[in-house]
């Protein structure tokens, strides 16, 4: 009899491990294959080529009942670009593949591409190819971004050392709360189509969800300041989950200080309205597309003086896999991938 | 009132033109963007990086009721690799993104990757990344292939000149007839599940459909023989359609000799059984993943002596857009993208 193992028994990361274990690289110019934010390829004398790909599906990654196509176009580029930035690289080229049901008009696709082009202009990248195909239902979007990085500036997930300082760009938790508000308004609308959406004061978090920006500015600043991050990842799954990836790959632990977590005033406001803990949103929200990275202690002052939008949220320890949040009350709380538990 | 233009008014190629017209490249290292088989990027001293991406959707590009997942895995790599070869390049790296409904088990994904790995071994490329995501229904596959080519060996679609010789690798029409046979057996099975498939003598064409090979060997041979194709495209949409693309891009016409069209004995057999003209299958079938390319006349003897699987099917003329089939009876028949018409 045939064995059948359900996909959810493995989970996404289990599936990726299973795939990558069975596909070891053989080409000498494959510097890093599956397992980081982007693949690292040797193509030139002084630089590596970075390659990252994403597949985004209607009904899973986006809901067109409240997502303008122009924003969606911008967001899919952000998602792809963010993976290249997370290697400390500069994004350069983009391909977009579309699977389209006949529900979509040419004007709808024009809107999508208006967003894609706006993002290309913002990130200074070129749209260089793609594929268009009919789909039986819905919208499927394949996004591939190619970038480059000087060989001595590539930042993997596994380079962090104990005592390195944990840095986070921008603020977190907003995109998740924006999504919750949009879902709430959708339900209200479905129950009573005459109701108007109540989102005016929540523009910030809604924007964080619908049209997030990738942090090209941070990668450029690090370059200008001459600071080399020891490890880097982008915050797409949520700060807790992505921190745990970085710790696991670097075989270190982490302490994060609650009072240092960057949470926007508007995120607090939305959290209060939705009765969600802002700390939970910040740790587990996801889709913020901020950069989480580590630096050596001697680079701290340079970064403190030279940047305005970086928070120093904690430091790394020599205890692999042990990540803890130090609360304002001084308690230590284990950070786990989904939610968090009091340790003792 | 909002305008609504249906996608089928534009067609796939119209949509691609619309997208590319509005997205001119701005980076100096974008050598060629949208519009050829792959994007051409400047990344090193002596070589270009080639980038190509495909999106393949269940129910549109493949039918899992008769496609073994292992064959599908192999085929999606072939499809991606073929685009790199069509630039006269060498494929090197692959990413595969999966959108999966919970209908698929881990064992099913293992089968798919067994095919992907077999193709990676065959083409000597590395699987270096991807993305896995749940899907509401069906299987979505995003395939990106990166390759390289020496700057003086890149073959675009637009380099052909009048009097160049038109060359075609392997044979054509088989993949299309294989698909027709598989569809026929599926209908028989749906009407009477006790019937056994009648495909034993059609293994060749069925294999051409389910597990096609990309012609890495041809690109390698051209290199070894020192022959530089003046233009090149892969036969994915059908010989007629792809020839017309090459002619349009190169601003030339073509004459193709019916008696030179490479059609396999098993393709004739299947065509007879299905009452389909083998010439129609050869011209309009698609999915053969052979290479159609042009050479200067002085390279003809070298290729004739040095290769075994190349047919010289015709030559180019100075009449842009005029492509004709010269029949065995000496008649000239216009070649059009779908089907063909007697000219006078």
XYZ file of C-alpha atoms in Angstrom:
688
model
C 0.000 0.000 0.000
C 1.188 3.477 -0.781
C 2.264 5.693 2.092
C 0.634 9.072 2.392
C 2.107 11.768 4.576
C 0.098 14.975 4.781
C 1.959 18.191 3.953
C 0.987 19.815 7.246
C 2.823 17.059 9.138
C 6.052 18.443 7.659
C 5.180 22.139 7.502
C 6.709 24.636 5.066
C 10.158 24.646 6.644
C 10.175 20.856 6.918
C 9.314 20.617 3.241
C 12.088 23.048 2.310
C 14.576 21.013 4.377
C 13.405 17.808 2.683
C 13.818 19.374 -0.752
C 17.220 20.935 -0.071
C 18.693 17.856 1.612
C 18.018 15.895 -1.542
C 19.427 18.535 -3.859
C 23.023 19.338 -2.879
C 24.683 21.802 -5.270
C 27.250 20.390 -7.690
C 28.318 23.448 -9.697
C 31.401 25.182 -8.374
C 29.769 28.594 -8.920
C 26.864 27.820 -6.588
C 28.049 29.657 -3.489
C 24.839 29.105 -1.495
C 21.736 27.223 -2.617
C 18.444 26.662 -0.813
C 18.111 27.870 2.769
C 18.804 31.603 2.980
C 16.786 34.580 1.713
C 18.293 34.284 -1.764
C 20.647 31.987 -3.651
C 24.223 33.238 -4.040
C 25.878 32.626 -7.408
C 29.415 33.312 -8.578
C 29.188 35.189 -11.865
C 31.794 37.912 -11.818
C 35.156 38.868 -10.423
C 34.202 40.894 -7.380
C 30.485 40.353 -6.934
C 28.020 37.592 -6.358
C 24.702 37.393 -8.170
C 21.719 36.969 -5.826
C 18.547 35.198 -6.933
C 15.228 34.975 -5.123
C 11.775 33.864 -6.168
C 8.269 34.021 -4.678
C 4.889 32.659 -5.686
C 1.851 34.662 -4.531
C -1.661 33.289 -4.945
C -5.039 34.958 -4.676
C -6.976 33.749 -1.662
C -3.763 32.772 0.133
C -1.481 35.811 -0.021
C -3.918 38.525 -1.002
C -7.633 39.272 -1.050
C -8.689 41.416 -3.991
C -11.888 42.469 -2.245
C -9.841 45.053 -0.331
C -6.471 45.106 -2.138
C -6.151 47.647 -4.982
C -4.280 45.997 -7.871
C -1.843 48.889 -8.035
C -0.901 48.343 -4.385
C -0.626 44.603 -5.025
C 1.786 45.232 -7.898
C 3.927 47.402 -5.637
C 3.802 44.868 -2.807
C 4.902 41.837 -4.835
C 8.002 43.752 -5.934
C 8.665 44.727 -2.299
C 8.402 41.075 -1.254
C 10.943 40.010 -3.870
C 13.301 42.942 -3.343
C 13.289 42.418 0.427
C 14.886 38.970 0.030
C 17.808 40.446 -1.907
C 18.239 43.232 0.678
C 18.263 40.554 3.385
C 21.546 39.294 1.872
C 22.877 42.864 2.192
C 22.621 43.040 -1.603
C 21.353 45.568 -4.112
C 18.321 44.444 -6.172
C 18.690 45.031 -9.888
C 16.382 42.999 -12.108
C 12.868 41.644 -11.848
C 10.675 39.170 -13.701
C 6.938 38.846 -13.064
C 4.842 35.889 -14.208
C 1.060 36.183 -14.303
C -1.565 33.454 -14.274
C -4.864 35.179 -15.055
C -8.449 34.015 -15.185
C -10.715 35.782 -17.678
C -12.208 37.693 -14.745
C -9.341 40.168 -15.245
C -9.536 42.875 -17.874
C -6.617 44.513 -19.647
C -7.283 47.636 -17.556
C -6.927 45.562 -14.375
C -3.541 44.284 -15.564
C -2.521 47.840 -16.415
C -3.274 48.805 -12.805
C -1.186 45.904 -11.502
C 1.728 46.948 -13.733
C 1.360 50.595 -12.707
C 2.162 49.406 -9.177
C 4.991 47.166 -10.387
C 6.512 50.065 -12.334
C 6.173 52.436 -9.377
C 8.073 49.935 -7.244
C 10.712 49.442 -9.968
C 11.259 53.205 -10.005
C 11.406 53.341 -6.208
C 13.958 50.509 -5.933
C 15.785 51.435 -9.161
C 15.329 48.000 -10.694
C 14.407 46.897 -14.230
C 11.504 44.654 -15.185
C 13.262 42.346 -17.651
C 10.904 39.473 -18.314
C 8.140 37.189 -17.237
C 5.433 34.907 -18.499
C 1.707 35.362 -18.943
C -0.686 32.467 -19.000
C -4.400 31.845 -18.568
C -5.548 30.409 -15.235
C -8.698 28.462 -14.424
C -9.438 30.715 -11.472
C -7.907 33.613 -9.615
C -4.611 35.406 -9.964
C -1.208 33.748 -9.549
C 1.936 35.878 -9.421
C 5.495 34.603 -9.745
C 8.162 37.126 -8.818
C 11.899 36.660 -9.319
C 14.459 39.273 -8.315
C 18.131 39.241 -9.241
C 20.606 41.399 -7.373
C 24.287 41.672 -6.652
C 26.558 42.073 -3.693
C 30.307 42.558 -3.311
C 31.783 39.245 -2.206
C 32.968 40.658 1.111
C 29.582 42.217 1.908
C 27.211 39.252 1.551
C 25.283 38.700 4.809
C 24.003 35.197 5.476
C 21.705 34.087 8.253
C 24.482 32.072 9.853
C 27.204 34.634 10.569
C 26.042 35.977 13.944
C 28.222 35.535 17.059
C 27.407 35.701 20.785
C 27.446 39.313 22.065
C 26.622 40.726 18.634
C 23.962 43.429 18.812
C 20.538 42.723 17.368
C 19.267 45.550 15.140
C 15.850 46.071 13.581
C 14.883 48.680 11.005
C 11.649 50.684 11.154
C 8.810 49.324 13.256
C 6.943 46.038 13.424
C 3.429 44.723 14.011
C 1.678 47.300 11.849
C 1.168 45.175 8.737
C -0.514 42.437 10.767
C -2.913 44.839 12.458
C -3.658 46.484 9.105
C -4.692 43.064 7.826
C -6.919 42.445 10.849
C -8.660 45.800 10.296
C -9.181 45.107 6.591
C -10.618 41.670 7.395
C -12.920 43.222 10.007
C -14.206 45.825 7.553
C -14.717 43.124 4.941
C -16.930 41.167 7.341
C -18.898 44.293 8.216
C -19.363 45.021 4.524
C -20.459 41.454 3.761
C -23.061 41.653 6.524
C -24.229 45.134 5.625
C -23.132 46.503 2.222
C -24.343 50.008 3.152
C -21.758 50.392 5.899
C -18.762 52.589 5.092
C -15.290 51.355 6.098
C -13.970 52.825 9.374
C -10.310 53.046 8.465
C -9.506 56.770 8.313
C -7.437 56.876 11.499
C -5.751 53.588 10.621
C -4.195 54.648 7.352
C -0.685 53.929 8.611
C -1.199 50.270 9.482
C -3.426 49.638 6.443
C -0.660 51.051 4.251
C 1.874 48.832 5.996
C -0.232 45.847 4.931
C -1.234 46.894 1.444
C 1.807 48.754 0.166
C 4.866 47.958 2.291
C 8.304 49.342 1.465
C 11.477 47.258 1.425
C 14.470 48.807 3.185
C 16.883 49.563 0.370
C 17.820 52.708 2.326
C 19.104 50.611 5.243
C 21.359 48.458 3.051
C 22.695 51.621 1.404
C 23.318 53.282 4.795
C 25.222 50.265 6.121
C 27.384 50.460 3.020
C 28.043 54.179 3.404
C 28.871 53.798 7.092
C 31.218 50.901 6.356
C 29.328 48.640 8.747
C 29.182 44.970 7.807
C 26.259 43.082 9.381
C 27.325 39.679 10.706
C 23.935 38.130 9.826
C 20.732 39.377 8.238
C 17.157 38.288 7.472
C 14.029 40.151 6.453
C 10.973 40.185 8.710
C 8.369 38.469 6.562
C 7.102 35.601 8.744
C 7.191 37.683 11.932
C 9.993 38.955 14.159
C 9.887 35.901 16.467
C 9.966 33.366 13.655
C 12.650 35.181 11.668
C 14.801 35.772 14.770
C 14.595 32.055 15.555
C 15.729 31.245 11.995
C 18.711 33.577 12.359
C 19.577 32.084 15.790
C 19.220 28.503 14.546
C 21.395 29.121 11.483
C 24.033 30.988 13.517
C 23.826 28.511 16.424
C 23.331 31.295 18.945
C 20.620 32.447 21.329
C 19.125 35.923 21.790
C 17.782 38.302 24.377
C 15.304 40.915 23.173
C 14.193 43.829 25.342
C 10.476 44.572 25.258
C 11.098 48.264 25.852
C 13.341 48.424 22.788
C 10.792 46.915 20.389
C 9.931 49.559 17.779
C 6.156 49.850 17.694
C 4.481 52.796 15.964
C 1.895 54.912 17.825
C -0.655 54.005 15.158
C 0.122 50.326 15.738
C -0.633 50.792 19.452
C -3.891 52.535 18.502
C -4.969 49.738 16.158
C -3.948 47.065 18.671
C -6.072 48.727 21.347
C -9.075 48.949 19.039
C -8.723 45.289 18.087
C -7.947 44.136 21.656
C -4.684 42.553 20.478
C -1.485 42.868 22.496
C 0.867 45.207 20.590
C 3.799 43.044 21.743
C 2.182 39.939 20.253
C 1.586 41.832 17.004
C 5.199 43.051 16.997
C 6.642 39.591 17.655
C 4.366 37.447 15.531
C 2.702 39.737 13.035
C 4.746 39.239 9.882
C 4.785 41.044 6.523
C 6.588 44.103 7.850
C 9.520 43.655 5.408
C 11.877 45.306 7.846
C 15.467 44.067 8.174
C 16.640 42.170 11.259
C 20.424 42.055 11.462
C 23.336 41.711 13.815
C 26.465 43.833 14.206
C 29.661 43.552 16.213
C 29.733 45.676 19.356
C 32.434 47.945 17.930
C 30.043 49.057 15.183
C 27.307 50.127 17.580
C 28.373 53.760 17.986
C 28.777 54.229 14.215
C 25.272 52.974 13.604
C 23.807 54.938 16.499
C 25.327 58.174 15.192
C 24.791 57.526 11.484
C 21.225 56.235 11.293
C 17.823 57.372 12.482
C 15.558 54.412 11.851
C 17.399 51.484 13.446
C 16.458 50.083 16.864
C 18.926 48.109 18.953
C 16.546 45.518 20.338
C 18.864 43.103 22.118
C 21.960 40.950 21.813
C 22.997 37.413 21.042
C 24.004 34.772 23.564
C 26.002 31.547 23.442
C 22.942 29.398 24.183
C 21.779 28.010 20.827
C 18.060 28.174 20.197
C 17.305 30.016 23.456
C 15.568 33.263 22.510
C 13.937 35.253 25.281
C 12.022 38.493 25.619
C 13.013 40.545 28.644
C 9.798 42.307 29.685
C 9.595 45.802 31.128
C 9.045 44.127 34.517
C 12.344 42.259 34.096
C 10.775 38.852 33.506
C 12.193 36.536 30.858
C 9.711 35.088 28.412
C 10.592 32.418 25.837
C 10.191 33.617 22.273
C 8.604 30.916 20.149
C 7.597 30.997 16.512
C 3.858 31.463 17.058
C 2.880 33.305 20.224
C 5.015 33.321 23.342
C 5.074 31.542 26.693
C 6.112 32.628 30.187
C 9.256 30.668 31.108
C 8.948 30.215 34.926
C -17.867 54.548 -16.831
C -14.856 52.322 -16.546
C -13.480 50.803 -19.740
C -13.128 47.071 -19.824
C -11.006 45.389 -22.496
C -11.035 41.606 -22.422
C -7.643 39.904 -22.281
C -8.363 37.787 -25.354
C -8.751 40.966 -27.424
C -5.030 41.567 -26.848
C -3.770 37.990 -26.738
C -0.661 36.821 -24.916
C 1.795 38.500 -27.257
C -0.233 41.720 -27.279
C -0.202 41.725 -23.496
C 3.578 41.156 -23.418
C 4.064 44.065 -25.882
C 1.842 46.282 -23.733
C 3.803 45.407 -20.618
C 7.247 45.805 -22.198
C 6.443 49.088 -23.960
C 5.624 50.613 -20.609
C 8.703 49.265 -18.866
C 11.836 50.375 -20.726
C 15.046 49.308 -18.964
C 16.995 52.003 -17.138
C 19.930 50.101 -15.646
C 23.047 50.132 -17.769
C 23.617 46.426 -17.079
C 20.272 45.405 -18.603
C 21.453 44.262 -22.023
C 18.078 42.909 -23.145
C 14.799 42.985 -21.184
C 11.389 41.633 -22.119
C 10.919 40.175 -25.599
C 13.363 37.343 -26.220
C 13.555 33.842 -24.720
C 15.465 35.133 -21.688
C 16.647 38.430 -20.248
C 20.314 39.248 -20.799
C 22.152 40.864 -17.897
C 25.682 42.208 -17.650
C 27.254 40.714 -14.540
C 30.800 39.752 -15.412
C 33.721 40.624 -17.626
C 33.274 38.161 -20.465
C 29.840 36.664 -19.957
C 26.237 37.693 -19.752
C 23.848 36.247 -17.200
C 20.622 34.898 -18.738
C 17.373 34.825 -16.793
C 14.114 33.165 -17.740
C 10.944 32.372 -15.838
C 7.802 30.310 -16.452
C 4.550 29.782 -14.594
C 2.827 26.422 -15.132
C -0.660 25.798 -13.803
C -2.627 22.583 -13.367
C -5.567 22.396 -15.753
C -3.859 24.781 -18.197
C -0.378 23.392 -18.784
C -0.733 19.875 -17.455
C -3.370 17.308 -16.571
C -2.421 15.141 -13.615
C -4.914 12.456 -14.626
C -2.329 11.227 -17.145
C 0.888 13.038 -16.193
C 3.127 11.237 -13.688
C 4.495 13.799 -11.213
C 8.033 12.625 -11.827
C 7.661 13.348 -15.551
C 6.094 16.708 -14.741
C 9.076 17.620 -12.568
C 11.417 16.745 -15.415
C 9.327 18.635 -17.952
C 9.132 21.923 -16.040
C 12.937 21.989 -15.837
C 13.119 21.249 -19.585
C 10.753 24.152 -20.296
C 12.905 26.564 -18.289
C 16.241 25.265 -19.551
C 15.070 25.438 -23.165
C 14.683 29.233 -22.928
C 18.310 29.619 -21.840
C 19.496 27.307 -24.634
C 17.478 29.414 -27.089
C 19.869 32.294 -26.311
C 22.751 29.931 -27.171
C 23.527 29.913 -23.449
C 24.397 27.267 -20.889
C 21.812 26.777 -18.109
C 23.306 26.727 -14.613
C 20.881 27.417 -11.793
C 17.220 26.711 -11.107
C 14.585 27.801 -8.629
C 11.203 26.093 -8.350
C 8.205 27.589 -6.538
C 5.291 25.381 -5.571
C 1.701 26.323 -4.800
C 0.080 23.195 -3.382
C -3.433 22.323 -2.336
C -3.780 19.799 0.505
C -4.699 17.189 -2.109
C -0.954 16.615 -2.476
C 0.932 14.381 -0.060
C 4.595 14.641 0.866
C 5.186 11.491 -1.233
C 3.644 13.224 -4.256
C 6.034 16.161 -3.811
C 8.927 13.719 -3.465
C 7.957 12.274 -6.863
C 7.856 15.739 -8.412
C 11.304 16.531 -7.015
C 12.666 13.172 -8.163
C 11.865 14.348 -11.690
C 13.295 17.816 -11.041
C 16.515 16.270 -9.712
C 16.782 13.882 -12.652
C 16.524 16.855 -15.004
C 19.072 18.834 -12.955
C 21.496 15.911 -13.301
C 20.786 15.617 -17.042
C 21.340 19.335 -17.707
C 24.080 19.722 -15.070
C 22.282 22.513 -13.237
C 21.774 23.205 -9.535
C 18.461 23.668 -7.766
C 19.283 26.722 -5.637
C 16.020 27.967 -4.239
C 12.297 28.400 -4.466
C 9.204 29.022 -2.459
C 6.498 26.712 -1.179
C 3.033 27.937 -0.358
C -0.435 26.505 0.142
C -2.913 26.900 -2.724
C -6.697 26.858 -2.628
C -6.835 24.363 -5.469
C -4.510 22.574 -7.822
C -0.790 22.793 -8.379
C 1.034 25.955 -9.471
C 4.697 25.768 -10.489
C 7.020 28.724 -10.914
C 10.304 27.900 -12.626
C 13.242 30.283 -13.001
C 16.469 29.317 -14.750
C 19.686 31.333 -14.718
C 22.392 30.642 -17.254
C 25.379 32.283 -18.853
C 26.768 32.919 -22.293
C 29.997 34.433 -23.596
C 29.218 37.946 -24.790
C 30.139 37.127 -28.383
C 27.984 33.991 -28.452
C 24.579 35.312 -27.339
C 21.937 34.544 -29.998
C 18.907 36.824 -30.112
C 15.798 36.360 -32.192
C 16.646 39.407 -34.266
C 20.028 38.577 -35.787
C 18.985 36.607 -38.883
C 19.822 37.892 -42.391
C 18.380 37.071 -45.823
C 19.992 33.928 -47.298
C 20.848 32.538 -43.867
C 20.018 28.833 -43.612
C 17.176 27.763 -41.342
C 18.136 24.860 -39.069
C 15.985 22.740 -36.775
C 17.152 20.192 -34.221
C 15.493 16.792 -33.725
C 11.982 16.342 -35.028
C 8.689 18.152 -34.524
C 4.983 17.392 -34.186
C 5.398 14.433 -31.845
C 4.605 16.205 -28.572
C 1.323 17.516 -29.949
C 0.194 14.094 -31.183
C 1.233 12.553 -27.865
C -1.083 15.018 -26.144
C -3.957 14.166 -28.518
C -3.499 10.447 -27.785
C -3.411 11.018 -24.029
C -6.564 13.133 -24.240
C -8.257 10.446 -26.339
C -7.386 7.718 -23.832
C -8.598 9.927 -20.989
C -12.005 10.282 -22.667
C -12.187 6.537 -23.278
C -11.327 5.915 -19.637
C -13.893 8.425 -18.379
C -16.585 6.728 -20.462
C -15.505 3.217 -19.557
C -13.090 2.853 -16.624
C -12.506 -0.834 -17.489
C -10.795 0.017 -20.783
C -7.024 -0.233 -20.836
C -5.047 2.546 -22.529
C -3.960 1.773 -26.120
C -0.629 3.548 -26.099
C 2.007 0.797 -26.390
C 3.013 1.569 -29.986
C 2.872 5.317 -29.324
C 5.464 5.441 -26.566
C 7.674 7.795 -28.586
C 5.137 10.583 -29.058
C 3.708 10.164 -25.548
C 7.223 10.543 -24.152
C 7.730 13.650 -26.311
C 4.714 15.158 -24.581
C 5.250 13.990 -21.025
C 9.009 14.075 -20.635
C 10.598 16.215 -23.372
C 14.335 16.877 -23.467
C 15.857 20.309 -24.043
C 18.717 20.431 -26.554
C 21.754 21.241 -24.433
C 23.691 18.915 -26.756
C 22.959 21.163 -29.752
C 24.207 24.318 -28.012
C 27.336 22.439 -26.939
C 27.914 21.120 -30.492
C 27.588 24.585 -32.021
C 30.201 25.752 -29.548
C 32.570 22.899 -30.314
C 32.196 23.412 -34.057
C 32.789 27.138 -33.711
C 29.503 27.915 -35.439
C 27.699 31.020 -34.250
C 23.946 30.998 -34.963
C 22.740 34.362 -36.271
C 19.362 33.973 -34.524
C 17.751 31.355 -32.312
C 14.435 30.472 -30.648
C 13.062 27.322 -29.038
C 10.046 25.562 -30.508
C 7.525 25.807 -27.703
C 4.488 27.436 -29.331
C 4.886 25.493 -32.594
C 7.332 25.705 -35.488
C 5.118 28.089 -37.500
C 4.507 30.488 -34.620
C 8.126 30.470 -33.448
C 9.462 30.867 -37.001
C 7.184 33.877 -37.470
C 8.528 35.398 -34.240
C 12.091 34.948 -35.452
C 11.232 36.429 -38.875
C 9.359 39.377 -37.360
C 12.194 40.184 -34.944
C 14.849 39.826 -37.658
C 12.733 41.643 -40.278
C 13.171 38.821 -42.779
C 10.979 36.260 -44.545
C 11.458 32.503 -44.860
C 10.976 29.593 -47.206
C 10.591 26.170 -45.609
C 10.687 22.953 -47.657
C 8.061 20.402 -46.738
C 10.350 17.538 -47.689
C 13.007 18.791 -45.256
C 10.680 18.921 -42.241
C 11.952 16.398 -39.688
C 9.024 14.184 -38.733
C 9.603 10.936 -36.851
C 8.138 7.638 -38.182
C 6.195 7.283 -34.942
C 4.795 10.772 -35.451
C 3.525 9.730 -38.915
C 1.991 6.627 -37.326
C 0.209 8.613 -34.611
C -0.942 11.246 -37.122
C -2.455 8.535 -39.321
C -4.260 6.945 -36.388
C -5.642 10.316 -35.308
C -6.444 11.458 -38.873
C -4.325 14.566 -38.378
C -1.997 15.824 -41.126
C 1.582 15.190 -39.968
C 2.603 18.479 -41.642
C -0.003 20.377 -39.634
C 1.259 18.674 -36.461
C 4.868 19.536 -37.368
C 4.087 23.175 -38.128
C 1.600 23.959 -35.392
C 2.021 21.302 -32.714
C 4.167 23.031 -30.110
C 5.939 21.767 -26.986
C 8.702 20.010 -28.903
C 11.432 22.077 -27.191
C 13.670 21.731 -30.221
C 15.893 24.623 -31.312
C 15.150 26.633 -34.450
C 18.139 28.694 -35.527
C 19.792 30.327 -38.492
C 23.374 30.126 -39.727
C 25.375 31.891 -42.434
C 25.804 29.890 -45.622
C 29.544 29.458 -45.042
C 28.798 27.474 -41.870
C 26.551 24.965 -43.640
C 29.224 22.387 -44.503
C 30.676 22.470 -40.978
C 27.278 21.758 -39.473
C 26.428 19.128 -42.070
C 29.657 17.253 -41.358
C 29.770 17.803 -37.617
C 26.219 17.053 -36.491
C 23.725 14.217 -36.910
C 20.484 15.616 -35.572
C 20.091 18.954 -37.370
C 17.788 19.418 -40.364
C 18.294 22.250 -42.832
C 14.669 23.100 -43.456
C 14.898 26.232 -45.576
C 16.400 29.692 -45.869
C 15.592 33.310 -45.132
C 14.448 35.909 -47.631
C 14.434 39.696 -47.775
C 10.618 39.871 -47.636
C 9.731 40.688 -44.009
C 6.909 38.634 -42.548
C 6.492 36.444 -45.647
C 6.990 32.859 -44.552
C 6.036 30.126 -46.993
C 6.066 26.346 -47.067
C 7.243 24.905 -50.375
C 5.289 21.660 -50.739
C 6.603 18.468 -52.309
C 4.481 19.373 -55.351
C 6.315 22.699 -55.589
C 3.374 24.824 -54.450
C 3.945 27.714 -52.069
C 1.746 27.835 -48.997
C 1.697 30.748 -46.544
C 2.809 29.776 -43.080
C 0.593 31.396 -40.472
C 0.671 31.057 -36.723
C -2.293 28.678 -36.395
C -2.889 26.372 -39.381
C -1.842 27.235 -42.944
C -3.502 28.532 -46.083
C -2.888 27.896 -49.812
C -1.558 31.149 -51.298
C -2.929 31.084 -54.874
